[in-house]
Amino acid sequence: MQVSVESNGSLERRVVFSLPSEDINAQVGNRLREIARTVRIKGFRPGKVPSKVVEQRFGDQVRAEIVDGLVREGLDKAVRENELKVAGLPQVTVDDSAAEGELKYVASVELVPDFGELDMEKLEVVRNTAEVTEDDIDRMLDNLRVQRATWAKVEREAKPGDLANLEISSTVDGVRTPAEGMEKTSTVLGSAAIYPEVEAAIVGMKPGEEKTLDVTLPVDWHMPQFAGKTVTSTFHLIDVSEQVLPEVNAAFIRSFGIKSGEEEQFRKEIRSNLERELKGALMMRLRTSVGDALVAAYKDVELPPRLVETEARNLHASAAEDARRRGQQLTADEEAFQDAARKRVLVGLLVGEIARRNNLQLERERLEEMLRLIASTYEQPEQVFALYRNDPRMMQNLQNRVMEEQVIDWIAERAKHTEVTLSFQEALER
């Protein structure tokens, strides 16, 4: 196999592979003979399957695997010998200019740009600090009570916080929905689950009352058939229920897995969970601050175009999926995500280059700590440990995440930083 490397711009190299057909055919033949000795095919005894049958069944797959292995081997060798710092995945294509008796492939490889001097002491970052207070624990206790709340019917006017059971019909452009009768629905007043003007109209109504209201909905309304139109809605209040919060007693505490039922132990568990959440939020803020500082310092560096395009495509797809889940449609195209993609690619490449130049290695203790934190949020932590340790892709993603956080901390320790103290609630705000 012959391998050559050609320059195609400052950040791209073409690695050309010439593979003699007879060598590939020989390897394919050897592999098919190995398969023939052990393969089981209905109608033939083991080891007696005709070679033509084996080739028909497995030939294309074996050939593809061998060629792929040779190309990978040649690419790895070319990268090592030419000291190429590869960014992203190579793009491999067949070269139709191959001479008779050979196969030719071209791997287009993008490179990490030359960042020059990486002086982290010139960066200015903000390091936020915060702590969990007793008030934060009280607030979480109140939230947990709301989650376990029950509803009791009342005979009075509806007010914010009540659960309203309704029958509704809507007319838009002369078309009534539903065509006959009324649709039943429920909403907690003040939750913004339905349009604010409708919620406001329900407040003050008594069970059994009915109202009709004209509402012009915004153009991005989650129900496309009503978006931007005036809807005439008639709603009948069936009944009203008020929220009943449970007491923080032993039974309530045991329902969250605290076997002792003791409030002190429950509050310790809540504190632990909040501190874990806070740690993640503070790291996210630090990551953003360091990322912004890196982008500002290296904004003029040329980036691999294909890597940026791929990142923009991924961001666009993710945003489109988020919009779909909300019942909306994303109107922006991939071009709108180019700036965000460029920033993410720039920070990612810089983090990798900083780790490489400073020989930063993954800290196993930090990885185990992260895995324990993730597992602790599930009812059966041991299953989470097994899931990660048996799935190389999940474990690799976790290792990448931990390594990135290590580098972010390393940068922040050396940069000029301003310490800003936040409350727990402020730290969690995005």
Coordinates of C-alpha atoms in Angstrom, one line a residue, residues 40-397:
R40 CA -23.1 -22.7 9.7
I41 CA -25.5 -22.4 6.8
K42 CA -28.7 -24.3 6.5
G43 CA -28.4 -27.2 4.0
F44 CA -24.7 -27.7 4.5
R45 CA -22.6 -29.5 7.0
P46 CA -20.1 -27.5 9.1
G47 CA -16.9 -27.1 7.1
K48 CA -18.5 -28.3 3.9
V49 CA -20.0 -25.0 2.7
P50 CA -19.0 -24.4 -1.0
S51 CA -16.6 -21.4 -1.4
K52 CA -18.9 -19.8 -3.9
V53 CA -21.8 -19.8 -1.3
V54 CA -19.5 -18.3 1.3
E55 CA -18.3 -15.6 -1.1
Q56 CA -21.9 -14.7 -2.1
R57 CA -22.9 -14.5 1.5
F58 CA -19.9 -12.7 3.1
G59 CA -17.7 -11.5 0.2
D60 CA -18.9 -7.8 0.1
Q61 CA -18.8 -7.4 3.9
V62 CA -15.3 -9.0 4.2
R63 CA -13.9 -6.9 1.4
A64 CA -15.3 -3.7 2.9
E65 CA -13.9 -4.6 6.3
I66 CA -10.4 -5.3 4.9
V67 CA -10.3 -2.1 2.8
D68 CA -11.6 -0.1 5.8
G69 CA -8.9 -1.6 8.0
L70 CA -6.1 -0.9 5.5
V71 CA -7.3 2.7 5.0
R72 CA -7.4 3.3 8.8
E73 CA -4.0 1.7 9.2
G74 CA -2.5 3.9 6.4
L75 CA -4.2 7.0 7.8
D76 CA -2.9 6.4 11.3
K77 CA 0.6 5.9 9.9
A78 CA 0.4 9.1 7.8
V79 CA -0.8 11.1 10.8
R80 CA 2.0 9.8 13.0
E81 CA 4.8 10.2 10.4
N82 CA 3.7 13.7 9.3
E83 CA 2.9 14.8 12.9
L84 CA -0.6 15.9 11.9
K85 CA -2.9 17.2 14.6
V86 CA -6.3 16.0 13.3
A87 CA -9.5 17.9 14.1
G88 CA -12.7 15.9 13.6
L89 CA -13.3 12.8 11.5
P90 CA -11.7 12.3 8.2
Q91 CA -13.8 12.2 5.0
V92 CA -12.9 9.2 2.9
T93 CA -13.9 8.9 -0.8
V94 CA -13.0 6.6 -3.7
D95 CA -10.6 8.1 -6.2
D96 CA -11.7 7.1 -9.7
S97 CA -8.3 7.9 -11.2
A98 CA -6.9 4.6 -9.9
A99 CA -4.8 2.6 -12.4
E100 CA -5.8 -0.9 -13.5
G101 CA -5.1 -3.4 -10.8
E102 CA -5.3 -1.0 -7.9
L103 CA -7.9 0.7 -5.7
K104 CA -7.4 4.3 -4.7
Y105 CA -8.9 6.2 -1.8
V106 CA -8.6 9.8 -0.6
A107 CA -9.0 10.8 3.1
S108 CA -9.6 14.5 3.5
V109 CA -8.3 15.5 6.9
E110 CA -8.8 18.8 8.7
L111 CA -6.1 20.0 11.2
V112 CA -6.0 21.8 14.5
P113 CA -5.0 25.4 13.8
D114 CA -1.8 26.9 15.1
F115 CA -2.9 28.9 18.1
G116 CA 0.6 30.3 18.8
E117 CA 1.4 31.1 22.4
L118 CA -1.2 29.9 24.9
D119 CA -0.8 32.3 27.8
M120 CA -3.7 31.8 30.2
E121 CA -2.5 34.5 32.5
K122 CA -3.8 37.1 30.0
L123 CA -7.4 35.9 30.2
E124 CA -9.9 37.5 32.5
V125 CA -12.7 35.3 33.9
V126 CA -15.4 35.4 36.5
R127 CA -15.5 32.7 39.2
N128 CA -18.8 32.6 40.9
T129 CA -19.3 31.2 44.4
A130 CA -22.4 30.2 46.3
E131 CA -23.6 28.0 49.1
V132 CA -26.8 26.2 50.1
T133 CA -28.6 27.9 53.0
E134 CA -31.3 26.7 55.3
D135 CA -33.7 29.0 53.4
D136 CA -32.8 27.1 50.2
I137 CA -33.6 23.8 52.0
D138 CA -36.9 25.2 53.3
R139 CA -37.8 26.3 49.7
M140 CA -37.1 22.9 48.4
L141 CA -39.2 21.3 51.1
D142 CA -42.1 23.6 50.0
N143 CA -41.6 22.4 46.4
L144 CA -41.7 18.8 47.5
R145 CA -44.9 19.4 49.4
V146 CA -46.4 21.0 46.3
Q147 CA -45.3 17.9 44.3
R148 CA -47.2 15.7 46.7
A149 CA -50.2 18.0 47.1
T150 CA -53.8 16.8 46.7
W151 CA -56.9 18.7 45.6
A152 CA -60.1 19.3 47.5
K153 CA -63.2 20.7 45.8
V154 CA -64.5 24.0 47.1
E155 CA -67.7 26.0 46.5
R156 CA -66.4 29.5 46.0
E157 CA -65.1 31.8 43.3
A158 CA -61.9 30.6 41.5
K159 CA -58.7 32.2 42.4
P160 CA -55.0 31.9 41.4
G161 CA -53.5 28.6 42.5
D162 CA -56.8 26.7 42.1
L163 CA -57.4 23.7 39.9
A164 CA -60.1 24.6 37.4
N165 CA -62.0 21.9 35.5
L166 CA -63.5 23.3 32.3
E167 CA -65.5 22.6 29.3
I168 CA -64.3 24.6 26.3
S169 CA -65.3 25.2 22.7
S170 CA -63.5 27.5 20.2
T171 CA -64.5 29.1 16.9
V172 CA -62.0 30.5 14.5
D173 CA -62.7 31.6 10.9
G174 CA -66.3 30.3 11.3
V175 CA -65.1 26.8 12.2
R176 CA -66.1 25.4 15.6
T177 CA -63.8 23.1 17.6
P178 CA -65.1 20.6 18.5
A179 CA -67.9 20.5 15.9
E180 CA -70.4 19.5 18.6
G181 CA -70.4 19.6 22.4
M182 CA -67.5 20.8 24.5
E183 CA -63.9 19.6 25.2
K184 CA -63.0 19.0 28.8
T185 CA -59.7 20.3 30.1
S186 CA -58.1 21.2 33.4
T187 CA -55.6 23.9 34.4
V188 CA -54.0 25.4 37.5
L189 CA -54.8 29.1 37.4
G190 CA -51.6 31.1 37.3
S191 CA -49.5 28.3 35.7
A192 CA -49.7 29.9 32.2
A193 CA -50.8 26.5 30.8
I194 CA -53.5 28.3 28.8
Y195 CA -53.6 31.8 27.3
P196 CA -53.3 34.6 30.0
E197 CA -56.5 36.4 29.0
V198 CA -58.5 33.2 29.4
E199 CA -56.9 32.5 32.8
A200 CA -57.7 36.0 33.9
A201 CA -61.3 35.6 32.9
I202 CA -61.7 32.4 34.8
V203 CA -60.5 34.0 38.0
G204 CA -63.6 35.1 39.9
M205 CA -66.0 32.7 38.2
K206 CA -68.1 30.3 40.3
P207 CA -68.7 26.6 39.4
G208 CA -71.5 26.3 36.9
E209 CA -70.8 29.8 35.3
E210 CA -70.0 30.2 31.6
K211 CA -68.2 33.0 29.6
T212 CA -67.4 33.8 26.0
L213 CA -64.2 35.7 25.2
D214 CA -62.5 36.9 22.0
V215 CA -58.7 36.4 22.1
T216 CA -56.1 37.2 19.4
L217 CA -53.3 34.7 19.7
P218 CA -49.7 35.3 18.8
V219 CA -48.2 34.1 15.5
D220 CA -46.0 31.6 17.3
W221 CA -48.9 30.0 19.2
H222 CA -48.2 26.3 19.9
M223 CA -51.4 25.3 18.1
P224 CA -50.7 26.2 14.4
Q225 CA -54.4 26.3 13.4
F226 CA -55.0 29.2 15.8
A227 CA -51.7 31.0 15.5
G228 CA -52.1 34.8 14.8
K229 CA -55.9 34.5 14.6
T230 CA -58.8 35.8 16.7
V231 CA -60.4 32.9 18.5
T232 CA -63.9 33.1 20.1
S233 CA -63.8 30.8 23.1
T234 CA -66.7 29.7 25.3
F235 CA -65.7 28.1 28.6
H236 CA -67.9 26.6 31.3
L237 CA -66.4 26.2 34.8
I238 CA -67.4 22.7 36.0
D239 CA -65.8 22.9 39.4
V240 CA -62.9 24.4 41.4
S241 CA -60.4 22.6 43.7
E242 CA -57.9 24.1 46.1
Q243 CA -54.5 22.7 46.8
V244 CA -53.9 20.8 50.1
L245 CA -50.3 20.5 51.1
P246 CA -49.1 17.5 53.1
E247 CA -47.5 17.9 56.5
V248 CA -43.8 17.2 56.8
N249 CA -44.2 14.2 59.0
A250 CA -42.6 10.8 59.2
A251 CA -44.9 9.3 56.5
F252 CA -44.1 12.1 54.1
I253 CA -40.4 11.8 54.7
R254 CA -40.4 8.0 54.3
S255 CA -42.1 8.5 50.9
F256 CA -38.8 10.0 49.7
G257 CA -36.8 6.9 50.7
I258 CA -35.6 8.2 54.1
K259 CA -36.4 5.1 56.2
S260 CA -35.9 6.8 59.6
G261 CA -38.6 9.3 58.8
E262 CA -36.5 11.9 60.7
E263 CA -36.7 15.5 59.4
E264 CA -33.0 16.2 60.3
Q265 CA -31.9 13.3 58.1
F266 CA -34.3 14.4 55.4
R267 CA -32.8 17.9 55.4
K268 CA -29.3 16.5 55.2
E269 CA -30.4 14.6 52.1
I270 CA -31.9 17.7 50.5
R271 CA -28.8 19.7 51.3
S272 CA -26.6 17.0 49.6
N273 CA -28.8 17.1 46.5
L274 CA -28.8 20.9 46.3
E275 CA -25.1 21.1 46.7
R276 CA -24.6 18.6 43.9
E277 CA -26.9 20.7 41.7
L278 CA -25.1 23.9 42.8
K279 CA -21.7 22.4 41.9
G280 CA -22.9 21.6 38.4
A281 CA -24.4 25.1 38.0
L282 CA -21.2 26.8 39.1
M283 CA -19.1 24.7 36.7
M284 CA -21.5 25.6 33.9
R285 CA -21.0 29.3 34.7
L286 CA -17.2 28.9 34.9
R287 CA -17.2 27.0 31.6
T288 CA -19.1 29.9 30.0
S289 CA -16.8 32.5 31.5
V290 CA -13.6 30.7 30.4
G291 CA -15.1 29.9 27.0
D292 CA -16.0 33.6 26.4
A293 CA -12.5 34.6 27.4
L294 CA -10.9 32.1 25.0
V295 CA -13.2 33.2 22.2
A296 CA -12.3 36.8 22.8
A297 CA -8.5 36.1 22.8
Y298 CA -8.4 33.8 19.8
K299 CA -11.4 35.0 17.7
D300 CA -9.2 35.7 14.6
V301 CA -7.8 32.1 14.4
E302 CA -8.8 30.3 11.2
L303 CA -10.9 27.2 12.0
P304 CA -11.5 24.0 10.0
P305 CA -14.6 24.8 7.9
R306 CA -16.0 21.4 7.7
L307 CA -15.9 21.0 11.5
V308 CA -17.7 24.3 11.9
E309 CA -20.4 23.3 9.4
T310 CA -20.9 19.9 11.1
E311 CA -21.3 21.7 14.5
A312 CA -23.8 24.2 13.0
R313 CA -25.8 21.3 11.5
N314 CA -25.9 19.5 14.9
L315 CA -27.0 22.7 16.7
H316 CA -29.7 23.3 14.1
A317 CA -30.9 19.7 14.4
S318 CA -31.0 20.0 18.2
A319 CA -32.9 23.3 18.1
A320 CA -35.4 21.8 15.6
E321 CA -36.0 18.8 17.9
D322 CA -36.5 21.1 20.9
A323 CA -39.0 23.2 19.0
R324 CA -40.8 20.0 17.8
R325 CA -41.2 18.8 21.4
R326 CA -42.8 22.1 22.3
G327 CA -45.2 21.8 19.4
Q328 CA -43.5 24.6 17.5
Q329 CA -41.6 24.8 14.2
L330 CA -38.0 26.2 13.9
T331 CA -37.8 28.9 11.2
A332 CA -34.0 29.6 11.4
D333 CA -31.7 27.8 9.0
E334 CA -28.2 26.3 9.7
E335 CA -26.6 29.6 8.7
A336 CA -28.1 31.2 11.9
F337 CA -26.1 28.8 14.0
Q338 CA -22.7 29.5 12.4
D339 CA -21.5 31.9 15.1
A340 CA -22.4 29.6 17.9
A341 CA -20.9 26.7 16.1
R342 CA -17.6 28.6 15.5
K343 CA -17.4 29.5 19.2
R344 CA -18.0 25.9 20.3
V345 CA -15.4 24.5 17.8
L346 CA -12.9 27.2 18.8
V347 CA -13.3 26.5 22.6
G348 CA -13.2 22.7 22.0
L349 CA -10.0 22.8 20.0
L350 CA -8.4 25.2 22.5
V351 CA -9.3 23.0 25.4
G352 CA -7.8 20.0 23.6
E353 CA -4.6 21.9 22.7
I354 CA -4.1 23.2 26.2
A355 CA -4.5 19.7 27.6
R356 CA -2.0 18.3 25.0
R357 CA 0.7 21.0 25.5
N358 CA 0.5 20.8 29.3
N359 CA 0.3 17.0 29.4
L360 CA -2.9 17.1 31.4
Q361 CA -4.2 13.6 32.1
L362 CA -7.7 12.4 33.1
E363 CA -7.9 12.2 36.9
R364 CA -9.5 8.8 37.7
E365 CA -10.7 10.1 41.1
R366 CA -12.6 12.9 39.5
L367 CA -14.1 10.5 37.0
E368 CA -15.3 8.2 39.7
E369 CA -16.7 11.1 41.7
M370 CA -18.7 12.3 38.6
L371 CA -20.0 8.7 38.1
R372 CA -21.0 8.5 41.7
L373 CA -22.8 11.8 41.5
I374 CA -24.7 10.7 38.4
A375 CA -25.6 7.3 40.0
S376 CA -26.8 8.9 43.2
T377 CA -29.7 10.6 41.4
Y378 CA -31.2 7.2 40.6
E379 CA -33.0 4.7 42.9
Q380 CA -30.6 1.9 42.0
P381 CA -27.1 3.4 41.6
E382 CA -25.4 0.1 41.0
Q383 CA -27.3 -0.3 37.7
V384 CA -26.0 3.1 36.6
F385 CA -22.4 2.1 37.4
A386 CA -22.9 -1.1 35.3
L387 CA -24.5 0.8 32.5
Y388 CA -21.6 3.2 32.1
R389 CA -18.9 0.5 32.5
N390 CA -20.5 -1.8 30.0
D391 CA -21.1 0.9 27.4
P392 CA -17.7 2.3 25.9
R393 CA -19.5 5.2 24.2
M394 CA -21.2 6.4 27.3
M395 CA -18.0 6.0 29.3
Q396 CA -16.0 7.9 26.6
N397 CA -18.5 10.8 26.7

